[in-house]
Amino acid sequence: MIRHLCRHVLALIVGLAGSSLMAAPQPGEYQIKAAYLINFARYVEWPAGRLSAGAGLRLCLLGRDPFGGSLLALEGRPVQGRGVRFRQVDSLDQALECHIVFVSGSEERRLGLILRGLSGRGVLSVSDIEGFAEAGGGIGMVTEDDRVRFDINQAALTRDGLRASSQLLRLGRQVFGTERGPR
């Protein structure tokens, strides 16, 4: 009788644990994109003078925030021996103080102006605006088959004094601005 009761209790515990695991929310699109931003920072090298010793890595958002707090949650996370510092910025001048700038979709009308302003300044530009990498941005995030992927504009990174690791280049969906063109 006690064995029978123990089996039922164990089955109930396993059933409840399984249902709570099944009910655990999956990360949203912008939580995944926030994680990508941290990983981009791990696999990109900035020019020597751009990252001063002991300074944090400044991750900025230009425009309206689609992340819902996911970027703020990255505050203090270690990347390349530096803590991430998040800041939402309103202007191109403020964006120039950043190491990584995510250009929100709300800035699509000003995209050309923004990319020209960031050009050659040692800032990794990232966005999910359609065609971002082709337009001259550093890394463009795309959603394909319900998965977040990314395109890399190697020429834009070089122009900005940045170097993407070979691992990052291999993971890119498409790489633009190389001698062999998009892959």
Tab-separated table of N, CA, C and O in Angstrom, residues 59-124:
chain	number	residue	atom	x	y	z
A	59	LEU	N	27.024	49.911	-24.718
A	59	LEU	CA	26.001	49.399	-25.622
A	59	LEU	C	24.849	50.392	-25.602
A	59	LEU	O	24.291	50.664	-24.533
A	60	CYS	N	24.522	50.937	-26.760
A	60	CYS	CA	23.497	51.974	-26.816
A	60	CYS	C	22.367	51.599	-27.756
A	60	CYS	O	22.553	50.851	-28.699
A	61	LEU	N	21.215	52.163	-27.471
A	61	LEU	CA	20.029	52.011	-28.296
A	61	LEU	C	19.660	53.389	-28.810
A	61	LEU	O	19.430	54.303	-28.018
A	62	LEU	N	19.616	53.539	-30.127
A	62	LEU	CA	19.232	54.795	-30.752
A	62	LEU	C	17.807	54.638	-31.277
A	62	LEU	O	17.554	53.823	-32.149
A	63	GLY	N	16.888	55.396	-30.713
A	63	GLY	CA	15.491	55.329	-31.123
A	63	GLY	C	14.621	54.657	-30.077
A	63	GLY	O	15.040	54.433	-28.948
A	64	ARG	N	13.380	54.333	-30.490
A	64	ARG	CA	12.424	53.698	-29.574
A	64	ARG	C	12.882	52.308	-29.172
A	64	ARG	O	13.446	51.580	-29.967
A	65	ASP	N	12.593	51.932	-27.942
A	65	ASP	CA	13.055	50.664	-27.374
A	65	ASP	C	12.089	49.515	-27.661
A	65	ASP	O	11.043	49.419	-27.039
A	66	PRO	N	12.462	48.605	-28.580
A	66	PRO	CA	11.625	47.424	-28.808
A	66	PRO	C	12.004	46.268	-27.887
A	66	PRO	O	11.362	45.220	-27.902
A	67	PHE	N	13.060	46.434	-27.074
A	67	PHE	CA	13.612	45.345	-26.264
A	67	PHE	C	12.870	45.117	-24.953
A	67	PHE	O	13.066	44.081	-24.326
A	68	GLY	N	12.079	46.073	-24.508
A	68	GLY	CA	11.312	45.902	-23.286
A	68	GLY	C	12.148	45.562	-22.063
A	68	GLY	O	11.788	44.692	-21.287
A	69	GLY	N	13.278	46.190	-21.890
A	69	GLY	CA	14.098	45.957	-20.715
A	69	GLY	C	15.179	44.903	-20.874
A	69	GLY	O	16.021	44.740	-19.994
A	70	SER	N	15.180	44.184	-21.990
A	70	SER	CA	16.191	43.132	-22.186
A	70	SER	C	17.604	43.698	-22.272
A	70	SER	O	18.555	43.038	-21.859
A	71	LEU	N	17.762	44.911	-22.798
A	71	LEU	CA	19.100	45.497	-22.880
A	71	LEU	C	19.568	45.974	-21.510
A	71	LEU	O	20.741	45.830	-21.170
A	72	LEU	N	18.655	46.520	-20.737
A	72	LEU	CA	19.005	46.971	-19.388
A	72	LEU	C	19.473	45.785	-18.541
A	72	LEU	O	20.356	45.923	-17.696
A	73	ALA	N	18.927	44.610	-18.807
A	73	ALA	CA	19.308	43.406	-18.067
A	73	ALA	C	20.755	42.987	-18.363
A	73	ALA	O	21.336	42.202	-17.624
A	74	LEU	N	21.348	43.529	-19.424
A	74	LEU	CA	22.732	43.200	-19.775
A	74	LEU	C	23.741	44.041	-19.005
A	74	LEU	O	24.942	43.770	-19.055
A	75	GLU	N	23.260	45.055	-18.303
A	75	GLU	CA	24.124	45.966	-17.548
A	75	GLU	C	25.066	45.184	-16.635
A	75	GLU	O	24.636	44.330	-15.862
A	76	GLY	N	26.361	45.459	-16.775
A	76	GLY	CA	27.367	44.837	-15.924
A	76	GLY	C	27.876	43.487	-16.403
A	76	GLY	O	28.864	42.982	-15.862
A	77	ARG	N	27.224	42.872	-17.395
A	77	ARG	CA	27.694	41.573	-17.889
A	77	ARG	C	29.109	41.710	-18.435
A	77	ARG	O	29.425	42.683	-19.103
A	78	PRO	N	29.996	40.769	-18.147
A	78	PRO	CA	31.374	40.878	-18.633
A	78	PRO	C	31.505	40.486	-20.106
A	78	PRO	O	30.968	39.472	-20.541
A	79	VAL	N	32.218	41.328	-20.858
A	79	VAL	CA	32.532	41.065	-22.259
A	79	VAL	C	33.950	41.561	-22.494
A	79	VAL	O	34.247	42.739	-22.245
A	80	GLN	N	34.818	40.672	-22.938
A	80	GLN	CA	36.217	41.007	-23.195
A	80	GLN	C	36.855	41.682	-21.974
A	80	GLN	O	37.604	42.652	-22.091
A	81	GLY	N	36.517	41.197	-20.794
A	81	GLY	CA	37.086	41.734	-19.570
A	81	GLY	C	36.538	43.087	-19.146
A	81	GLY	O	37.086	43.747	-18.275
A	82	ARG	N	35.439	43.504	-19.731
A	82	ARG	CA	34.813	44.793	-19.420
A	82	ARG	C	33.340	44.562	-19.094
A	82	ARG	O	32.706	43.706	-19.673
A	83	GLY	N	32.816	45.390	-18.229
A	83	GLY	CA	31.393	45.321	-17.936
A	83	GLY	C	30.601	46.100	-18.982
A	83	GLY	O	31.045	47.158	-19.440
A	84	VAL	N	29.467	45.561	-19.368
A	84	VAL	CA	28.603	46.247	-20.327
A	84	VAL	C	27.894	47.398	-19.622
A	84	VAL	O	27.405	47.242	-18.494
A	85	ARG	N	27.841	48.530	-20.259
A	85	ARG	CA	27.108	49.711	-19.775
A	85	ARG	C	26.063	50.051	-20.817
A	85	ARG	O	26.405	50.356	-21.953
A	86	PHE	N	24.795	49.981	-20.435
A	86	PHE	CA	23.701	50.262	-21.376
A	86	PHE	C	23.249	51.706	-21.255
A	86	PHE	O	23.168	52.258	-20.156
A	87	ARG	N	22.914	52.283	-22.394
A	87	ARG	CA	22.401	53.652	-22.427
A	87	ARG	C	21.480	53.820	-23.630
A	87	ARG	O	21.814	53.388	-24.730
A	88	GLN	N	20.334	54.429	-23.431
A	88	GLN	CA	19.470	54.787	-24.551
A	88	GLN	C	19.854	56.205	-24.960
A	88	GLN	O	19.986	57.090	-24.108
A	89	VAL	N	20.084	56.400	-26.263
A	89	VAL	CA	20.528	57.702	-26.758
A	89	VAL	C	19.495	58.272	-27.716
A	89	VAL	O	18.741	57.537	-28.352
A	90	ASP	N	19.500	59.610	-27.798
A	90	ASP	CA	18.517	60.301	-28.630
A	90	ASP	C	19.109	60.946	-29.870
A	90	ASP	O	18.381	61.385	-30.741
A	91	SER	N	20.439	61.047	-29.919
A	91	SER	CA	21.049	61.777	-31.033
A	91	SER	C	22.280	61.040	-31.550
A	91	SER	O	22.866	60.197	-30.865
A	92	LEU	N	22.681	61.416	-32.742
A	92	LEU	CA	23.881	60.855	-33.347
A	92	LEU	C	25.116	61.222	-32.526
A	92	LEU	O	26.007	60.394	-32.331
A	93	ASP	N	25.168	62.436	-32.005
A	93	ASP	CA	26.301	62.848	-31.165
A	93	ASP	C	26.458	61.935	-29.955
A	93	ASP	O	27.571	61.542	-29.605
A	94	GLN	N	25.356	61.582	-29.317
A	94	GLN	CA	25.416	60.674	-28.168
A	94	GLN	C	25.826	59.271	-28.613
A	94	GLN	O	26.564	58.584	-27.916
A	95	ALA	N	25.360	58.847	-29.786
A	95	ALA	CA	25.684	57.518	-30.297
A	95	ALA	C	27.182	57.369	-30.565
A	95	ALA	O	27.735	56.269	-30.445
A	96	LEU	N	27.856	58.451	-30.889
A	96	LEU	CA	29.294	58.396	-31.162
A	96	LEU	C	30.108	58.055	-29.918
A	96	LEU	O	31.262	57.655	-30.029
A	97	GLU	N	29.518	58.200	-28.744
A	97	GLU	CA	30.195	57.849	-27.496
A	97	GLU	C	30.095	56.349	-27.191
A	97	GLU	O	30.649	55.880	-26.207
A	98	CYS	N	29.396	55.603	-28.030
A	98	CYS	CA	29.110	54.188	-27.791
A	98	CYS	C	30.069	53.295	-28.562
A	98	CYS	O	30.675	53.714	-29.547
A	99	HIS	N	30.173	52.040	-28.135
A	99	HIS	CA	30.950	51.035	-28.857
A	99	HIS	C	30.042	50.230	-29.784
A	99	HIS	O	30.458	49.858	-30.873
A	100	ILE	N	28.835	49.950	-29.316
A	100	ILE	CA	27.829	49.261	-30.129
A	100	ILE	C	26.568	50.113	-30.093
A	100	ILE	O	26.129	50.520	-29.024
A	101	VAL	N	25.996	50.353	-31.272
A	101	VAL	CA	24.738	51.088	-31.352
A	101	VAL	C	23.730	50.227	-32.082
A	101	VAL	O	23.957	49.836	-33.229
A	102	PHE	N	22.632	49.916	-31.384
A	102	PHE	CA	21.513	49.256	-32.047
A	102	PHE	C	20.604	50.369	-32.551
A	102	PHE	O	20.098	51.172	-31.762
A	103	VAL	N	20.399	50.412	-33.869
A	103	VAL	CA	19.551	51.426	-34.488
A	103	VAL	C	18.146	50.847	-34.584
A	103	VAL	O	17.908	49.887	-35.325
A	104	SER	N	17.237	51.414	-33.824
A	104	SER	CA	15.860	50.940	-33.765
A	104	SER	C	15.134	51.206	-35.084
A	104	SER	O	15.469	52.138	-35.817
A	105	GLY	N	14.110	50.432	-35.339
A	105	GLY	CA	13.279	50.612	-36.525
A	105	GLY	C	12.636	51.985	-36.599
A	105	GLY	O	12.298	52.465	-37.683
A	106	SER	N	12.484	52.648	-35.463
A	106	SER	CA	11.899	53.996	-35.450
A	106	SER	C	12.797	55.001	-36.164
A	106	SER	O	12.353	56.090	-36.517
A	107	GLU	N	14.063	54.639	-36.409
A	107	GLU	CA	15.025	55.539	-37.049
A	107	GLU	C	15.218	55.244	-38.526
A	107	GLU	O	16.136	55.779	-39.157
A	108	GLU	N	14.363	54.425	-39.103
A	108	GLU	CA	14.538	53.999	-40.494
A	108	GLU	C	14.604	55.178	-41.468
A	108	GLU	O	15.404	55.181	-42.405
A	109	ARG	N	13.798	56.198	-41.240
A	109	ARG	CA	13.795	57.361	-42.145
A	109	ARG	C	15.131	58.105	-42.111
A	109	ARG	O	15.507	58.742	-43.081
A	110	ARG	N	15.848	58.041	-40.983
A	110	ARG	CA	17.127	58.747	-40.840
A	110	ARG	C	18.332	57.822	-41.012
A	110	ARG	O	19.456	58.192	-40.707
A	111	LEU	N	18.110	56.619	-41.520
A	111	LEU	CA	19.160	55.608	-41.562
A	111	LEU	C	20.402	56.077	-42.318
A	111	LEU	O	21.527	55.912	-41.835
A	112	GLY	N	20.238	56.659	-43.486
A	112	GLY	CA	21.389	57.126	-44.263
A	112	GLY	C	22.219	58.135	-43.490
A	112	GLY	O	23.455	58.043	-43.429
A	113	LEU	N	21.562	59.090	-42.860
A	113	LEU	CA	22.229	60.109	-42.057
A	113	LEU	C	22.980	59.472	-40.879
A	113	LEU	O	24.131	59.821	-40.594
A	114	ILE	N	22.346	58.523	-40.223
A	114	ILE	CA	22.954	57.848	-39.073
A	114	ILE	C	24.195	57.063	-39.498
A	114	ILE	O	25.254	57.178	-38.873
A	115	LEU	N	24.076	56.294	-40.571
A	115	LEU	CA	25.216	55.488	-41.014
A	115	LEU	C	26.377	56.366	-41.474
A	115	LEU	O	27.535	56.054	-41.194
A	116	ARG	N	26.090	57.465	-42.150
A	116	ARG	CA	27.164	58.392	-42.544
A	116	ARG	C	27.831	59.004	-41.305
A	116	ARG	O	29.041	59.151	-41.247
A	117	GLY	N	27.043	59.326	-40.296
A	117	GLY	CA	27.578	59.919	-39.069
A	117	GLY	C	28.427	58.959	-38.255
A	117	GLY	O	29.378	59.377	-37.597
A	118	LEU	N	28.098	57.669	-38.286
A	118	LEU	CA	28.856	56.666	-37.534
A	118	LEU	C	30.070	56.155	-38.307
A	118	LEU	O	30.973	55.558	-37.718
A	119	SER	N	30.096	56.415	-39.603
A	119	SER	CA	31.132	55.888	-40.480
A	119	SER	C	32.533	56.291	-40.025
A	119	SER	O	32.813	57.459	-39.765
A	120	GLY	N	33.403	55.292	-39.920
A	120	GLY	CA	34.800	55.525	-39.579
A	120	GLY	C	35.051	55.914	-38.135
A	120	GLY	O	36.148	56.347	-37.791
A	121	ARG	N	34.081	55.740	-37.271
A	121	ARG	CA	34.200	56.204	-35.878
A	121	ARG	C	34.416	55.083	-34.863
A	121	ARG	O	34.347	55.319	-33.666
A	122	GLY	N	34.636	53.855	-35.317
A	122	GLY	CA	34.892	52.756	-34.390
A	122	GLY	C	33.669	52.318	-33.614
A	122	GLY	O	33.779	51.856	-32.478
A	123	VAL	N	32.485	52.454	-34.227
A	123	VAL	CA	31.221	52.069	-33.590
A	123	VAL	C	30.628	50.907	-34.384
A	123	VAL	O	30.474	50.998	-35.602
A	124	LEU	N	30.309	49.823	-33.697
A	124	LEU	CA	29.631	48.700	-34.343
A	124	LEU	C	28.154	49.038	-34.435
A	124	LEU	O	27.472	49.166	-33.414
